[in-house]
mmCIF file of C-alpha atoms in Angstrom:
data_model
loop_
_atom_site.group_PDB
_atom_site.id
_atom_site.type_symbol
_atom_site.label_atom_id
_atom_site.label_comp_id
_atom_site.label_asym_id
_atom_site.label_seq_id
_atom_site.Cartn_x
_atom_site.Cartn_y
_atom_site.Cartn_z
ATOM 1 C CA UNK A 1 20.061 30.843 -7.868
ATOM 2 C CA UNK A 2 18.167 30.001 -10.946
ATOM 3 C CA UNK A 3 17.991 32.875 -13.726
ATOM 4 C CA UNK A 4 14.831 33.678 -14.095
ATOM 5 C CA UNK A 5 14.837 33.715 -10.208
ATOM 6 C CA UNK A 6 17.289 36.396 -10.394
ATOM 7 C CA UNK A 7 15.299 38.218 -12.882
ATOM 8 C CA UNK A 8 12.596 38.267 -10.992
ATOM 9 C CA UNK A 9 14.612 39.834 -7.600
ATOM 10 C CA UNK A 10 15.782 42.375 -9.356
ATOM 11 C CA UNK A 11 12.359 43.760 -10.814
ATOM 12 C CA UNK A 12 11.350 43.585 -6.882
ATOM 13 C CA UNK A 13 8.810 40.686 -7.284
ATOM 14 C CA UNK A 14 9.099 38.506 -4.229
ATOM 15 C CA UNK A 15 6.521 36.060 -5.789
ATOM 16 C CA UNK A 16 6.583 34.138 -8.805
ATOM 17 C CA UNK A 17 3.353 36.228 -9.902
ATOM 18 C CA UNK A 18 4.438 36.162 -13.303
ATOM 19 C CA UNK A 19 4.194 32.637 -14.290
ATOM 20 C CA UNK A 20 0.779 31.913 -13.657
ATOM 21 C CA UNK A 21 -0.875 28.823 -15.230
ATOM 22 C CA UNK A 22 -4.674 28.573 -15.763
ATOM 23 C CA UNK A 23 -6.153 25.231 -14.551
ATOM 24 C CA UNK A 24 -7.629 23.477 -17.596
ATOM 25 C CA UNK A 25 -11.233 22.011 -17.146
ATOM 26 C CA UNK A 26 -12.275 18.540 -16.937
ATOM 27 C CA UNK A 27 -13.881 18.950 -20.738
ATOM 28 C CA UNK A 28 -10.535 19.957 -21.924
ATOM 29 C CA UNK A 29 -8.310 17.242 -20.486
ATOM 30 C CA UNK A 30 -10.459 14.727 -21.591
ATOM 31 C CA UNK A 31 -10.245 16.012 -25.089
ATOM 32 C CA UNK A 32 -6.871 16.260 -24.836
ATOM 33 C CA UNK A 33 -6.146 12.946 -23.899
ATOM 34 C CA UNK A 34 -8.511 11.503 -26.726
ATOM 35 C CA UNK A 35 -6.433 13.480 -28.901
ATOM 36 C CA UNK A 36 -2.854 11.956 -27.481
ATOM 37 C CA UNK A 37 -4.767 8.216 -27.796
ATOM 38 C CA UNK A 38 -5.890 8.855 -30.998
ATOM 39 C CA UNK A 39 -2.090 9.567 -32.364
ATOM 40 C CA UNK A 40 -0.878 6.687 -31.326
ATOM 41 C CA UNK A 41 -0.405 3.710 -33.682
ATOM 42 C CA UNK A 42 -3.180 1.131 -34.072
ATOM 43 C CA UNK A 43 -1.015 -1.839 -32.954
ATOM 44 C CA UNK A 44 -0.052 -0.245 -29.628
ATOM 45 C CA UNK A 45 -3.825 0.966 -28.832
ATOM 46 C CA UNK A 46 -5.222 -2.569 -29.467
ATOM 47 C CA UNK A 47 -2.046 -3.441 -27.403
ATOM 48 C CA UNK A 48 -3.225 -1.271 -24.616
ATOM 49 C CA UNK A 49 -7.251 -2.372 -24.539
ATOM 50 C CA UNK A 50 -6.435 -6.097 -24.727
ATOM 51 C CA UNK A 51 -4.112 -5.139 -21.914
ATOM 52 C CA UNK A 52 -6.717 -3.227 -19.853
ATOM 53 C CA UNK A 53 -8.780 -6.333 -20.299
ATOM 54 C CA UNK A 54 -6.919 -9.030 -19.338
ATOM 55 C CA UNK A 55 -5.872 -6.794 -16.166
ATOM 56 C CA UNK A 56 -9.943 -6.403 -15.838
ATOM 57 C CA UNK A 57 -10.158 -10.044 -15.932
ATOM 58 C CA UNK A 58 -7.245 -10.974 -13.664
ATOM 59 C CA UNK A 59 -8.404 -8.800 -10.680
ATOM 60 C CA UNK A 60 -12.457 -9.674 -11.327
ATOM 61 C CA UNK A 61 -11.167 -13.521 -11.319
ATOM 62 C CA UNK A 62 -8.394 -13.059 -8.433
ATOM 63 C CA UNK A 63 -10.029 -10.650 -6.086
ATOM 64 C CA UNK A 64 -13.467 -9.582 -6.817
ATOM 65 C CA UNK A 65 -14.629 -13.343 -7.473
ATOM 66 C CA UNK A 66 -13.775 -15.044 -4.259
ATOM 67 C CA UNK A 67 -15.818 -13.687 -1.816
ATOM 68 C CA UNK A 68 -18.789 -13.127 -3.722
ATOM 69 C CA UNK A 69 -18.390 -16.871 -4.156
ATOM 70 C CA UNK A 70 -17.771 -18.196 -0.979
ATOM 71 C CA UNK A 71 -21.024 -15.624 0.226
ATOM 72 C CA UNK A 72 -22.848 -17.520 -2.304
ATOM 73 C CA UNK A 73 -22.055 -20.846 -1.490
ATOM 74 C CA UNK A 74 -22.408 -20.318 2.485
ATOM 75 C CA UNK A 75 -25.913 -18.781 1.467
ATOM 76 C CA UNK A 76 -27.633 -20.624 -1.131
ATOM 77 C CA UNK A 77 -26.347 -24.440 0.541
ATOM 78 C CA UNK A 78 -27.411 -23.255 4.047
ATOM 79 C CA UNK A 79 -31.080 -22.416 2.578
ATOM 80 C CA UNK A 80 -30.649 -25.890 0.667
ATOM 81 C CA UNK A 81 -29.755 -28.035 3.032
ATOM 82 C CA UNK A 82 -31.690 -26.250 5.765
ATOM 83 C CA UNK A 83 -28.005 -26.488 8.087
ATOM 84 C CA UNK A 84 -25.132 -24.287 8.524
ATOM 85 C CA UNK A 85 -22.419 -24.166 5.921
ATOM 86 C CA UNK A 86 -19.241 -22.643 6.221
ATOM 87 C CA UNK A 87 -16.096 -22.180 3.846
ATOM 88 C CA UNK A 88 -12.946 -21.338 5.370
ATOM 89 C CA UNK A 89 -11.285 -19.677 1.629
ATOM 90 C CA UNK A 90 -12.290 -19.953 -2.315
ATOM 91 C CA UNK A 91 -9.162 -19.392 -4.287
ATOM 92 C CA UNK A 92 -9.844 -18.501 -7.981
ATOM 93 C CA UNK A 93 -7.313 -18.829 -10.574
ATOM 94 C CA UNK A 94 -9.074 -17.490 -13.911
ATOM 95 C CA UNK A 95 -6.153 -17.713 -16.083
ATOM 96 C CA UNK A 96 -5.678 -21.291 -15.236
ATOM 97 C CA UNK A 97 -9.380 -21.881 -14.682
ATOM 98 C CA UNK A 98 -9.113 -23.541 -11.626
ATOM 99 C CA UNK A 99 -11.247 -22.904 -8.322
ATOM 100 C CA UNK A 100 -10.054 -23.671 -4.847
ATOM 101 C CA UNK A 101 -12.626 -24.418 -1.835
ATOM 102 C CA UNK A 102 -10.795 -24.788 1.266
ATOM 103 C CA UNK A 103 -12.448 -25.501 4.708
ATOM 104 C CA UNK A 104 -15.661 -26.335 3.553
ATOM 105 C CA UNK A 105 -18.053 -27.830 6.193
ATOM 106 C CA UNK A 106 -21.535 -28.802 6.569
ATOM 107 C CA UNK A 107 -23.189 -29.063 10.030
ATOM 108 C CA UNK A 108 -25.249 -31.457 11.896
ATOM 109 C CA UNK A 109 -28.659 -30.398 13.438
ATOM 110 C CA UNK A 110 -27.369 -31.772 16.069
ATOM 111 C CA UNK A 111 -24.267 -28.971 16.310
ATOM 112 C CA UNK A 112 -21.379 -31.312 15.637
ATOM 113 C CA UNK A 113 -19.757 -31.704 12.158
ATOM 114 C CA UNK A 114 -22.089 -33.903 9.491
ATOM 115 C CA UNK A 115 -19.576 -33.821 6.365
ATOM 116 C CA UNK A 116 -16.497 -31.486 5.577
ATOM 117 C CA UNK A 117 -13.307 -31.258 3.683
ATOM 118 C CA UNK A 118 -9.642 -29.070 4.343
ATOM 119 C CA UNK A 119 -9.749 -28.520 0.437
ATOM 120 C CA UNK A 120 -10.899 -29.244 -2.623
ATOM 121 C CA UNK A 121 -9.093 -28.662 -5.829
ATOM 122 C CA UNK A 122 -10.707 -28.480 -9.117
ATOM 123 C CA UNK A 123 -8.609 -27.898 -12.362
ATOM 124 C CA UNK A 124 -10.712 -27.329 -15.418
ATOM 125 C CA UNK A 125 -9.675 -27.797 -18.769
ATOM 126 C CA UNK A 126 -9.735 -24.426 -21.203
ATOM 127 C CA UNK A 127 -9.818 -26.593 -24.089
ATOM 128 C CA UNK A 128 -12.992 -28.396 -23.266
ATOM 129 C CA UNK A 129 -14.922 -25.411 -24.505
ATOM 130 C CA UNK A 130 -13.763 -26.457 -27.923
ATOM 131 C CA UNK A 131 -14.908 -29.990 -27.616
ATOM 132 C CA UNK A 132 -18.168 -28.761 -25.893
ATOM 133 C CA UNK A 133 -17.706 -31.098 -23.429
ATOM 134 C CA UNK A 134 -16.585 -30.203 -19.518
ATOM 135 C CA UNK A 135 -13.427 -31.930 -19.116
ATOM 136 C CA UNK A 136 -10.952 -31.467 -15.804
ATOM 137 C CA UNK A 137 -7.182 -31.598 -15.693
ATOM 138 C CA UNK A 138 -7.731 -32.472 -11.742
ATOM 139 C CA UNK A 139 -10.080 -33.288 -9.152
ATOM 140 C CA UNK A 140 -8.477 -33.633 -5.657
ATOM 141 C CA UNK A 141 -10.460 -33.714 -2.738
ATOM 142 C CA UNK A 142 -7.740 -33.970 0.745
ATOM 143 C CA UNK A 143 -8.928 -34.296 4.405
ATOM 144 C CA UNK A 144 -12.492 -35.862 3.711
ATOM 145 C CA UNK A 145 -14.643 -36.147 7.168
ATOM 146 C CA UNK A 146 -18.051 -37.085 7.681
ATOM 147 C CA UNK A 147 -20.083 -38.548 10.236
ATOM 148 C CA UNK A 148 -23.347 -40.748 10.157
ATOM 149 C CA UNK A 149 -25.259 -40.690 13.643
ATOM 150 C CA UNK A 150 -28.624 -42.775 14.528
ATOM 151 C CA UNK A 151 -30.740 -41.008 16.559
ATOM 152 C CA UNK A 152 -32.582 -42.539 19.683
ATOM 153 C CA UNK A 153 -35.929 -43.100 16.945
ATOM 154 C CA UNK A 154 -33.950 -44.950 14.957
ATOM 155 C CA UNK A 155 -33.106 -42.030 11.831
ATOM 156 C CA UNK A 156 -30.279 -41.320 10.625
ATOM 157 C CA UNK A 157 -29.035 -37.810 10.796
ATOM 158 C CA UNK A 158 -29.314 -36.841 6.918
ATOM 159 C CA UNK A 159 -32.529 -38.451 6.585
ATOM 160 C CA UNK A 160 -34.043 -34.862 6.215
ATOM 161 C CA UNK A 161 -31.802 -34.528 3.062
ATOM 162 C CA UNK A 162 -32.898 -37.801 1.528
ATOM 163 C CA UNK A 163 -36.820 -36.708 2.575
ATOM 164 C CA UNK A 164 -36.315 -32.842 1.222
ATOM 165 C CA UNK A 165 -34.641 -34.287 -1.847
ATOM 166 C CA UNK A 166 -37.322 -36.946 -2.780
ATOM 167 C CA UNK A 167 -39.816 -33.548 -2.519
ATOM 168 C CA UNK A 168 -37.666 -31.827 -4.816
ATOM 169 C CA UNK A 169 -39.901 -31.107 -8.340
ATOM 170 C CA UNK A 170 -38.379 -32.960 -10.961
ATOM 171 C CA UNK A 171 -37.103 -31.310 -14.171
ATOM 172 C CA UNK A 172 -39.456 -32.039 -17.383
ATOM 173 C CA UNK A 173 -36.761 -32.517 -19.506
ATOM 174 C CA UNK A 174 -33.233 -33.271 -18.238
ATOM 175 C CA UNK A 175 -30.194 -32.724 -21.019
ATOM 176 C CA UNK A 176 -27.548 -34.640 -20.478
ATOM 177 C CA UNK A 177 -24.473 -33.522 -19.517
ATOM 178 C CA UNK A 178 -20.739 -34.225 -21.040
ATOM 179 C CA UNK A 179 -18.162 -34.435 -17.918
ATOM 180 C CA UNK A 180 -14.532 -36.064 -18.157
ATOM 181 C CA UNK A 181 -11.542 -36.362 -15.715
ATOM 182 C CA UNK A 182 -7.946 -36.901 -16.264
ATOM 183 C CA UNK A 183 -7.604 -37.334 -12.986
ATOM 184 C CA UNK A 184 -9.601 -38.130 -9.638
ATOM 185 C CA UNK A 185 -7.684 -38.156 -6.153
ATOM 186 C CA UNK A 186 -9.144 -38.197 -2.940
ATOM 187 C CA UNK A 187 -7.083 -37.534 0.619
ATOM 188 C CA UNK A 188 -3.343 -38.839 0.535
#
């Protein structure tokens, strides 16, 4: 039996009435743990915010990023191409800056399959930024499909791509863009 335990028997208290703690309020632990950040060293709290960051960043790119992405894309390219688009998985890598699209496909009006890929693989280069230029370690594009059908009136079946396209207002002022590959593979 623990002393104090026995102390406690023999003045006849059953209870442990005499040790009681008061519950701090919210106000107060906050202040307190201000206080205990504030005392560390300098070093160690920039240590711990670019920490808390890069965690931030790793689950935002890892987690949080993919399905608002693949939402996005299954959204915005089924209003643009006026078909159903579906993506199977975006995989996000932000500390490698590479993106992922697996299972992408595009239908035909008709129902069937009009163009499609198992995955797509794109592997930007970080140091591009410095060069102000977009430059990617990879491209690789495996298990390409698509499928061109003539209808019985004699049009193909993306000619309402080619005619929505050719409608599509024209910028005033295009800029061009700066794009370079290491390498480009597509399928096996």
């Amino acid at each position: 039996m623990w002393p104090v335990a026995r102390l406690i028997s023999r003045v006849g208290y059953s209870t442990y009435t005499a040790f009681t703690v008061k519950n701090p309020s919210l106000s107060q632990l906050r202040q307190e743990s201000e206080r205990s950040f504030k005392r560390l060293p300098r070093w160690l709290r920039w240590l711990l915010w670019c920490a808390g960051i890069f965690v931030f960043f790793c689950v935002l790119g890892f987690f949080v990023a993919p399905p608002i992405v693949r939402g996005q894309l299954e959204k915005r390219l089924s209003e643009q191409l006026h078909r159903r688009v579906t993506v199977g998985k975006v995989r996000i890598n932000p500390l490698t800056l590479s993106v992922s699209l697996e299972g992408l496909s595009v239908a035909d009006p008709a129902g069937g399959l009009f163009v499609g890929w198992r995955r797509l693989f794109v592997d930007f280069d970080a140091f591009s930024f410095l060069l102000r230029e977009w430059r990617f370690q990879e491209i690789a594009l495996d298990g390409f499909a698509g499928k061109i059908a003539v209808a019985k009136d004699g049009r193909l079946n993306f000619s309402d791509l080619m005619e929505s396209l050719g409608n599509a207002p024209t910028p005033t002022k295009p800029q061009p863009a700066k794009a370079r590959s290491e390498e480009r593979r597509v399928g096996k």
